[in-house]
Coordinates of C-alpha atoms in Angstrom, one line a residue:
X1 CA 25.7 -10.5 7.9
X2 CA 26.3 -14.4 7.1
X3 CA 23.7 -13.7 4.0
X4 CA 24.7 -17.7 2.8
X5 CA 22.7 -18.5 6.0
X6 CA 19.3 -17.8 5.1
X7 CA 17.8 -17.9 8.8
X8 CA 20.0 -14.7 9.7
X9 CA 17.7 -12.6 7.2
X10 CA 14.5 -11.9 7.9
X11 CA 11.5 -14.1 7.3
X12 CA 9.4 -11.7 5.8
X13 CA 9.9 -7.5 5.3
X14 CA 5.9 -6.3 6.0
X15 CA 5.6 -2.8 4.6
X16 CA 4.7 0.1 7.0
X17 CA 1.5 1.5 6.9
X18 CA 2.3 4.8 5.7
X19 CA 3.0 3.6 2.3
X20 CA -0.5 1.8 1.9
X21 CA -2.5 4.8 3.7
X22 CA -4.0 2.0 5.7
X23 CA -3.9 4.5 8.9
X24 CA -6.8 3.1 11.5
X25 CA -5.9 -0.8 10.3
X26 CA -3.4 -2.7 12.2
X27 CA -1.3 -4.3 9.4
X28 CA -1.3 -3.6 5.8
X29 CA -1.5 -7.2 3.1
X30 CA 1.9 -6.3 1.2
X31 CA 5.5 -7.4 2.2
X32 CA 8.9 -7.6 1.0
X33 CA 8.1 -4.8 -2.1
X34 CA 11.0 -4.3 -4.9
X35 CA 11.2 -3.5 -8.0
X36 CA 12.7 -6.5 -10.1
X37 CA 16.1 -6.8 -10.1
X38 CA 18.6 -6.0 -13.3
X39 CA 20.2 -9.6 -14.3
X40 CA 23.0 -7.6 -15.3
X41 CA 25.2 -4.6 -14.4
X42 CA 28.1 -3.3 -16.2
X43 CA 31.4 -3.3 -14.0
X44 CA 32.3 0.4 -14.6
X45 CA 28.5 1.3 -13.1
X46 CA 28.8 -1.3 -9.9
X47 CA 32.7 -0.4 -9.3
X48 CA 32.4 2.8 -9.7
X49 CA 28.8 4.2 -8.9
X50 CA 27.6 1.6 -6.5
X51 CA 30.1 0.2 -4.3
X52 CA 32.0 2.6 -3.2
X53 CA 29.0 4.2 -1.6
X54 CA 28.0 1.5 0.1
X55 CA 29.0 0.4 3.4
X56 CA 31.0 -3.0 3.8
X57 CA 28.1 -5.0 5.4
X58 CA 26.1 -3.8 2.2
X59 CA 29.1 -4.6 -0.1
X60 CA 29.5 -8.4 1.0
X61 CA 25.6 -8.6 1.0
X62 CA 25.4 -7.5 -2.7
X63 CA 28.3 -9.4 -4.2
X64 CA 26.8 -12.5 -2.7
X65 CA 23.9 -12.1 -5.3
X66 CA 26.2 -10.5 -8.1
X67 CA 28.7 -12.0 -9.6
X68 CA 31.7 -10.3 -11.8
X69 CA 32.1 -11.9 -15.3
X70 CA 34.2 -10.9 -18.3
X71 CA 33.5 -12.6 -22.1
X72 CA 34.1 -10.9 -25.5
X73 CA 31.3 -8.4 -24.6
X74 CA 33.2 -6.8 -21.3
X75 CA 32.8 -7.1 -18.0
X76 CA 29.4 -7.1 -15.9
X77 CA 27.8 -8.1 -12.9
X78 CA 25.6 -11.4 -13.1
X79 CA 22.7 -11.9 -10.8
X80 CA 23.3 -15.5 -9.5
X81 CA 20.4 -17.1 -10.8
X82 CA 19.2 -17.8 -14.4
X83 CA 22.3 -16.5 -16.2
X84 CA 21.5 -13.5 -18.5
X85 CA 24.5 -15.2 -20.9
X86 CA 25.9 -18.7 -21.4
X87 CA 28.6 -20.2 -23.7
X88 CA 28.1 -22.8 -25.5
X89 CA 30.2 -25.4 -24.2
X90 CA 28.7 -24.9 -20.7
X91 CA 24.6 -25.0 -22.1
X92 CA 25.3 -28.6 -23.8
X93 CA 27.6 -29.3 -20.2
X94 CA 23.9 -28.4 -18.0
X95 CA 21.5 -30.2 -20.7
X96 CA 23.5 -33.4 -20.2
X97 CA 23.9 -33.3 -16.8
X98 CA 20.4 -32.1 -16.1
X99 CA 19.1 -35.2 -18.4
X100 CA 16.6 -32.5 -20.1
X101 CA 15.0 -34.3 -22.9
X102 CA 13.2 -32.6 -26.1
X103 CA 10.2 -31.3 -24.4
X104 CA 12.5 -29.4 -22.0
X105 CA 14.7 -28.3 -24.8
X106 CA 12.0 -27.1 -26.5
X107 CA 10.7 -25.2 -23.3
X108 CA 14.4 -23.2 -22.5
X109 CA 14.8 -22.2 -26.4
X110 CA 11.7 -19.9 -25.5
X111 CA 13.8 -18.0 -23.2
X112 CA 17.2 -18.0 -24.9
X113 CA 18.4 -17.3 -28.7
X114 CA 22.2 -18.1 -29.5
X115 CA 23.8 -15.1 -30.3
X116 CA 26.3 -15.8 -33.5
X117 CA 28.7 -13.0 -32.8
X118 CA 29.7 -13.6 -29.2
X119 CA 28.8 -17.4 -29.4
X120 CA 26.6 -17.1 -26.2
X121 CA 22.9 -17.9 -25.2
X122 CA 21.7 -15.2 -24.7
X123 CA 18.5 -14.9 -21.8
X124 CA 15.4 -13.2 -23.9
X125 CA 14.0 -9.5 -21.6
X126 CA 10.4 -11.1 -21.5
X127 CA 11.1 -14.0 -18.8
X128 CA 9.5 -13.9 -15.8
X129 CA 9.9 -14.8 -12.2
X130 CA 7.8 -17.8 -12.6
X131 CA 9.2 -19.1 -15.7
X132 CA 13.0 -18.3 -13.5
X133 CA 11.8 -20.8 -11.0
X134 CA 10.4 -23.3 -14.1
X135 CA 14.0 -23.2 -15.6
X136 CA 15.9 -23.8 -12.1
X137 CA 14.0 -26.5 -11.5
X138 CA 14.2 -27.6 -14.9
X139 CA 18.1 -27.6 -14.6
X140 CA 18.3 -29.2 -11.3
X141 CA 19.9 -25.5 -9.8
X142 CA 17.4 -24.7 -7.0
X143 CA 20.8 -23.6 -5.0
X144 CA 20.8 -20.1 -7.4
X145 CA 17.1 -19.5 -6.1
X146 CA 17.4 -16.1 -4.9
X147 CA 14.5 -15.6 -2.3
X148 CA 11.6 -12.6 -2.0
X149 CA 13.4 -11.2 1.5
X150 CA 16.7 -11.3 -0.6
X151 CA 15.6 -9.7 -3.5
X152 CA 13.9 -6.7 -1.4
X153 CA 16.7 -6.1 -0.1
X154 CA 18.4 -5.7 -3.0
X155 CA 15.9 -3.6 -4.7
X156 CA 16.2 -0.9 -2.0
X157 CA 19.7 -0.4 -2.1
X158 CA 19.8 -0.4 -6.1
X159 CA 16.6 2.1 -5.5
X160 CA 19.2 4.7 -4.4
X161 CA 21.6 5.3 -7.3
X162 CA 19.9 6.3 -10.6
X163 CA 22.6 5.1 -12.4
X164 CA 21.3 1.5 -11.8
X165 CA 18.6 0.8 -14.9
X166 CA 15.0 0.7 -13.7
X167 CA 12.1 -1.1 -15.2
X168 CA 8.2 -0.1 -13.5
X169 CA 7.6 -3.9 -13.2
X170 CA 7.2 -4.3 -9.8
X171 CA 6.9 -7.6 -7.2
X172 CA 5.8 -7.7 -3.7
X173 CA 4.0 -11.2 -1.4
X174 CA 0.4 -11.0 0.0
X175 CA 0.9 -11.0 3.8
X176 CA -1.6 -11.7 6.4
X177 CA -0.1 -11.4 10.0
X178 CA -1.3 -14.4 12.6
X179 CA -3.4 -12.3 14.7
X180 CA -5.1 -10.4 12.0
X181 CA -8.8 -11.6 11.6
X182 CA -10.4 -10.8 8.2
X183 CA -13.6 -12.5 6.9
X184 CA -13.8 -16.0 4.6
X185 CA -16.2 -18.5 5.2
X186 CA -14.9 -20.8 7.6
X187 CA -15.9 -24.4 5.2
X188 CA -14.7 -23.1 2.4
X189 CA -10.9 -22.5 3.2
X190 CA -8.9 -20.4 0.8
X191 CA -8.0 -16.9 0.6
X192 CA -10.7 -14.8 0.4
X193 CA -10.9 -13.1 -3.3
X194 CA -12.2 -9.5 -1.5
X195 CA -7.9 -9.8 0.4
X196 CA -6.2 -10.2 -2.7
X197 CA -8.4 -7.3 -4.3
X198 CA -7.2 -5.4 -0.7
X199 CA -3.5 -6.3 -1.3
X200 CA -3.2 -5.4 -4.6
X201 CA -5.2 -1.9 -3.9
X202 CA -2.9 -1.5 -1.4
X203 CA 0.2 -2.5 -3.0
X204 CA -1.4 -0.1 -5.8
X205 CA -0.4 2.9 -3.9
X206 CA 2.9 1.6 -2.4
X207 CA 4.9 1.8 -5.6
X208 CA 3.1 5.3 -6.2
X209 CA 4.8 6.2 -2.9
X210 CA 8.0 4.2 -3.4
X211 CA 8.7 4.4 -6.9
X212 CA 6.5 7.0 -8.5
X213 CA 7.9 9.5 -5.2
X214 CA 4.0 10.3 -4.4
X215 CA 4.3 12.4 -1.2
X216 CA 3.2 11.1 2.0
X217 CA 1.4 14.5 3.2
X218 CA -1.0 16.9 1.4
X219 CA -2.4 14.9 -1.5
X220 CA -4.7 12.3 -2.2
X221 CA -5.8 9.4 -4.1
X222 CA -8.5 9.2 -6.5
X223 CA -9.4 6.1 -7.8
X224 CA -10.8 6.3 -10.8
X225 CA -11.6 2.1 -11.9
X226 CA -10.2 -1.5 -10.3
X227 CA -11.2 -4.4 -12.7
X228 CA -10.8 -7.6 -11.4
X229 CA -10.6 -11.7 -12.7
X230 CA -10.1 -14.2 -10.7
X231 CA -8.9 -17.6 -12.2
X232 CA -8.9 -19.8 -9.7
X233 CA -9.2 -20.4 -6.0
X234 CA -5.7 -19.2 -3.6
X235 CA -4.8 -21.8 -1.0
X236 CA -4.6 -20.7 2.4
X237 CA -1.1 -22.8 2.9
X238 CA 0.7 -21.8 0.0
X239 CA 2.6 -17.9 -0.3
X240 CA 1.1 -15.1 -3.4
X241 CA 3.5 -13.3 -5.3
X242 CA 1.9 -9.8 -6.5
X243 CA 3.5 -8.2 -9.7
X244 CA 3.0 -5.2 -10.8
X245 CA 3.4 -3.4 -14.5
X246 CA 2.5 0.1 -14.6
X247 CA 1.1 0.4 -18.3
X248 CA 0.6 4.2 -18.1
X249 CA 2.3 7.0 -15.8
X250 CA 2.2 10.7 -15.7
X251 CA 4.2 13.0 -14.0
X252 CA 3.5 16.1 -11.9
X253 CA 5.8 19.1 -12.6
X254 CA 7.4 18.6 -9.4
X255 CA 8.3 15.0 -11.0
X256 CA 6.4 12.5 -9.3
X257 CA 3.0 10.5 -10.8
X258 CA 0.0 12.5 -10.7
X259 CA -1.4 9.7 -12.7
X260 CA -0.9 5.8 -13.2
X261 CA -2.7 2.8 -14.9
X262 CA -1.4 -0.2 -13.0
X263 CA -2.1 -4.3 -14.3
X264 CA -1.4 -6.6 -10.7
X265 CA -1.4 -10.1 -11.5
X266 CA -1.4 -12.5 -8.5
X267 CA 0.5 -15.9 -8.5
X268 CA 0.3 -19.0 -6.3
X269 CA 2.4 -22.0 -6.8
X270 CA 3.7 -20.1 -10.3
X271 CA 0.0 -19.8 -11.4
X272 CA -1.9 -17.3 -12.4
X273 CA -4.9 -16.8 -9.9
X274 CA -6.1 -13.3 -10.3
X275 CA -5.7 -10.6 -12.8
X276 CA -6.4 -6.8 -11.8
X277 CA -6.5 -3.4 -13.6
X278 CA -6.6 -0.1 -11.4
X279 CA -6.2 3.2 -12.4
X280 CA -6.2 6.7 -10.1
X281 CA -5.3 10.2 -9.8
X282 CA -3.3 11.9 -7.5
X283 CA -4.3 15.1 -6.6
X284 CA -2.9 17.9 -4.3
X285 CA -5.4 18.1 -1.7
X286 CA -6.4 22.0 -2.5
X287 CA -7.2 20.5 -5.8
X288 CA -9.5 17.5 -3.9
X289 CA -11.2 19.6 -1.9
X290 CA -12.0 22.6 -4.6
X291 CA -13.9 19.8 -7.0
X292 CA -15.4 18.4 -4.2
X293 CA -17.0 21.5 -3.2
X294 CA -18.6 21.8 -6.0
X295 CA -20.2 18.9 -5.7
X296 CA -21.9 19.6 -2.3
X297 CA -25.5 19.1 -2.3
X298 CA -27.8 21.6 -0.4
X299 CA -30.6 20.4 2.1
X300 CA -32.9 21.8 3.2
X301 CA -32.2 20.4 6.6
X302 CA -28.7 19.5 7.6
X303 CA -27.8 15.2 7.6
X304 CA -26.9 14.3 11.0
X305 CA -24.1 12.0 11.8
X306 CA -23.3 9.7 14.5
X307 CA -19.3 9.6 14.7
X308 CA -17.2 6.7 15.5
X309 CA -17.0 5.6 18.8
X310 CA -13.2 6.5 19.2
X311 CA -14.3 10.2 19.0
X312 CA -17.5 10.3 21.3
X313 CA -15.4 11.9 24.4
X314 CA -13.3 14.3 22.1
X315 CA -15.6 17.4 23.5
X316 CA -15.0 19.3 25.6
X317 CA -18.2 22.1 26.4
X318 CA -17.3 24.9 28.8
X319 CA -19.1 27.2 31.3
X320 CA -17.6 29.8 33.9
X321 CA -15.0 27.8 34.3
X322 CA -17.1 24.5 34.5
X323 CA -16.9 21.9 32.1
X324 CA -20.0 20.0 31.2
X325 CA -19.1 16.2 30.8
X326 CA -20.5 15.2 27.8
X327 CA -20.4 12.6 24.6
X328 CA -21.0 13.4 21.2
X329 CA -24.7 11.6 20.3
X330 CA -24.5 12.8 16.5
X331 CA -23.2 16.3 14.0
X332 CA -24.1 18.4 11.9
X333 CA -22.4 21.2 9.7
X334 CA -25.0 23.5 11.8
X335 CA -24.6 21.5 15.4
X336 CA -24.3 18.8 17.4
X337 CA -26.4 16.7 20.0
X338 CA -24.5 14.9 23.1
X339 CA -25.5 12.8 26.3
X340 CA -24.4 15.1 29.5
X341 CA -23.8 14.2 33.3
X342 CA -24.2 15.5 36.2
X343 CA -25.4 19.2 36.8
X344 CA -29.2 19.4 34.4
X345 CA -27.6 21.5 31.1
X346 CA -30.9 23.3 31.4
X347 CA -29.9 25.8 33.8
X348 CA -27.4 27.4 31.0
X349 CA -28.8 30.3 29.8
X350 CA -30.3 29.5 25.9
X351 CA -28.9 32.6 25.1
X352 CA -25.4 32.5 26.7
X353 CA -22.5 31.4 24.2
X354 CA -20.8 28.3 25.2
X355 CA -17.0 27.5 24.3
X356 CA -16.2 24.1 23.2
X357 CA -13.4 22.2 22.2
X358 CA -13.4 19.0 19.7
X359 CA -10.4 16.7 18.0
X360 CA -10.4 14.3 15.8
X361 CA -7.2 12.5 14.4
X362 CA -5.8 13.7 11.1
X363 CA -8.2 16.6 11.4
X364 CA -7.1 18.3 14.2
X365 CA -9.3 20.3 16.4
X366 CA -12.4 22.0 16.5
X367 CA -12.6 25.4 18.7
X368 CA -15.7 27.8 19.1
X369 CA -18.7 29.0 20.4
X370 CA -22.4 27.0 20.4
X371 CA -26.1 27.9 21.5
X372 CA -28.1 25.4 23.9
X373 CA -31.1 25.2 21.8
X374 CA -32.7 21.8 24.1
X375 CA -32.8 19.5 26.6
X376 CA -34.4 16.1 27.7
X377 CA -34.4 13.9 30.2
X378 CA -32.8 10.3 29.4
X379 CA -35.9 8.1 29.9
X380 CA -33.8 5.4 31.0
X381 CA -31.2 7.4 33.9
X382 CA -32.5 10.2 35.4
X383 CA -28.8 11.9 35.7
X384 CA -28.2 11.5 32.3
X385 CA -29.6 14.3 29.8
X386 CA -28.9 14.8 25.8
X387 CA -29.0 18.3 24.4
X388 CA -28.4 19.8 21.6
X389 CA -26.5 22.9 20.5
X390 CA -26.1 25.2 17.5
X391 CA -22.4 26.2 16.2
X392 CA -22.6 29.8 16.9
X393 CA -19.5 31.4 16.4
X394 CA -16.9 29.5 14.1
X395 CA -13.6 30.0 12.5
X396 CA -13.7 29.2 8.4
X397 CA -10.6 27.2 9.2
X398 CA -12.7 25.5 12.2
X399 CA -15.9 24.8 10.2
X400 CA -13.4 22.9 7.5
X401 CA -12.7 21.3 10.0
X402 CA -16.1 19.6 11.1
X403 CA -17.0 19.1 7.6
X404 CA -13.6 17.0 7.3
X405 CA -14.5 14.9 10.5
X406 CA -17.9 14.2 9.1
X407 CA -16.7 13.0 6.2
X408 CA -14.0 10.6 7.1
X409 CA -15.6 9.8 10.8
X410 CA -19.2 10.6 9.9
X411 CA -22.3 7.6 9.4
X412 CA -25.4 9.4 8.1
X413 CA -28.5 8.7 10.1
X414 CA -30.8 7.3 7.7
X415 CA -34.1 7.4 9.4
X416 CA -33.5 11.3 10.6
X417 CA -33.7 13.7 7.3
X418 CA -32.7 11.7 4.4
X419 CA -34.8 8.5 3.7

């Protein structure tokens, strides 16, 4: 890896899906996540911790970015960019050559303090990336800009050594493939404010995944508020930087967050142009579906659902041997109603027990036996007939299972039962 020539890295990192739960979407709006980088690393932790583990292309990768020093405080490792420490001699040496006048002065001595002892400038903790980019430019050093791709890449091999210190500040870019097509009023032309609300809720539950070690399978996420502000308008043209502090976290006994309060600020051209709050649970999924239980309203008549068209032909309803081609028309936790072909349903007995088969993704399948209870004609094809069908004999396991299809697949039928 030639890492001094920028077009051998990647463009952009897009995070997987699995780490925003976006599952049925195509893309997910985050890319090249990290947490931010440690400016500095003492030598005995890189030398002895870090690089020896690490495999050569890795090595020559990382001391591109990181660069050994030694003063009267020991030795370290320097991100190349703002330096964390500079001697005096060489600050007056980049004023002068920079041509920085008072007002600039004035700007930097926010960031740095002189530190008697080791006669250095020493960098401040509370600078951020947009006042990094203010200072390089300041100083006429745009050449120790390290990029988002870089800095990604970074973070994930740093993310494997504990010994590396870790702050929960967190950075990631708003990223909107090509072919993706997502609403915003065509005159207008600027990032819809509903997408960076989407990015940041998605980003949200990355760095739950990534860096609070939330598992992937069997829990959930409950969100419990998401404040937003938004500033000012985002230009479709120009990149958004996300950051991330969490302000609250707490753990699970098997160590990772069961609960965090996260502020996401968004950025464009090193502006502030929206501010968000969110805060959620994360519950085992025995624990999610216990409290919702007991928050199931009774009817007296079972809601009906049509299901999403992607699940219409996931039935299967069997006969002697025959199976009856069919489409799911709409569910129930007592039933279901589909549009049949071919052979008139009606000459099944009402009394015989049919066997069926339904899946659904994530759910799984649905086996057991159902009642005839109707049929009618299609008034506009005479081959075509609905019916409709009570669950007769069910599995506990199975009957979880529909009323976990209805709810994630499920659209209520307004005019039917419920008004």
């Amino acid at each position: 890896m030639k890492v001094s020539e920028k077009e051998e890295l990647p463009t952009v990192l897009p995070l997987d899906k699995r780490y925003t739960r976006t599952y049925f979407q195509e893309d997910s709006f985050v890319s090249n996540i990290r947490r931010a980088l440690p400016r500095m690393i003492l030598a005995d932790i890189m030398e002895h911790d870090v690089l020896p583990k690490l495999n050569e292309e890795e090595k020559q990768f990382l001391l591109f970015y990181y660069i050994k020093r030694t003063d009267a405080s020991g030795s370290y490792y320097q991100l190349k960019t703002i330096p964390s420490r500079i001697r005096k001699e060489s600050a007056d040496r980049i004023l002068n050559e920079a041509n920085i006048d008072a007002s600039g002065r004035e700007f930097l001595s926010q960031f740095y303090h002189f530190d008697t002892e080791i006669e250095q400038y020493v960098l401040n903790d509370q600078v951020t990336e947009a006042d990094e980019i203010k200072i390089l430019q300041l100083v006429k050093r745009r050449d120790y800009y390290v990029g988002n791709v870089e800095k990604s890449m970074i973070s994930a091999i740093f993310e494997r050594f504990p010994e590396i210190p870790k702050r929960d500040t967190f950075f990631a870019n708003l990223y909107v493939p090509p072919t993706h097509k997502y609403y915003s009023p065509p005159n207008l032309k600027h990032i819809s404010g509903m997408q960076i609300v989407e990015a940041a809720r998605q980003l949200g539950i990355a760095c739950n995944h990534m860096f609070g070690k939330v598992p992937f399978e069997d829990v959930t996420f409950l969100l419990l508020y998401l404040n937003s502000e938004f500033l000012q308008y985002a230009k479709m043209n120009m990149p958004i930087k996300l950051r991330v502090k969490a302000k609250e976290v707490k753990y699970s006994k098997s160590g990772y967050w069961n609960y965090s309060k996260l502020a996401i600020t968004a950025y464009q051209e090193n502006q502030e142009i929206t501010k968000i709050e969110m805060a959620a649970s994360i519950l085992p999924l025995k624990v999610y579906k216990r409290l919702k239980s007991t928050q199931e309203e009774v009817y007296e008549i079972d809601p009906r659902f049509r299901i999403l068209d992607r699940f219409k032909n996931n039935i299967s309803i069997r006969e002697n041997g025959r199976n009856i081609v069919s489409t799911i028309e709409n569910i129930s936790n007592s039933g279901f109603m589909v549009r049949c072909s071919g052979i008139h349903p009606g000459t099944l007995s009402t009394e015989q027990q049919l066997e069926f088969f339904m899946h659904f993704d994530i759910v799984g399948f649905v086996h057991g036996t159902c009642i005839l209870l109707w049929v009618k004609e299609d008034d506009n094809n005479e081959d075509m007939f609905f019916a409709g069908f009570r669950f007769e004999e069910i599995s506990d396991l199975d009957r979880a299972n529909v009323k976990e299809a209805i709810n994630r697949y499920g659209r209520l039928i307004e005019d039917r039962e419920i008004q």
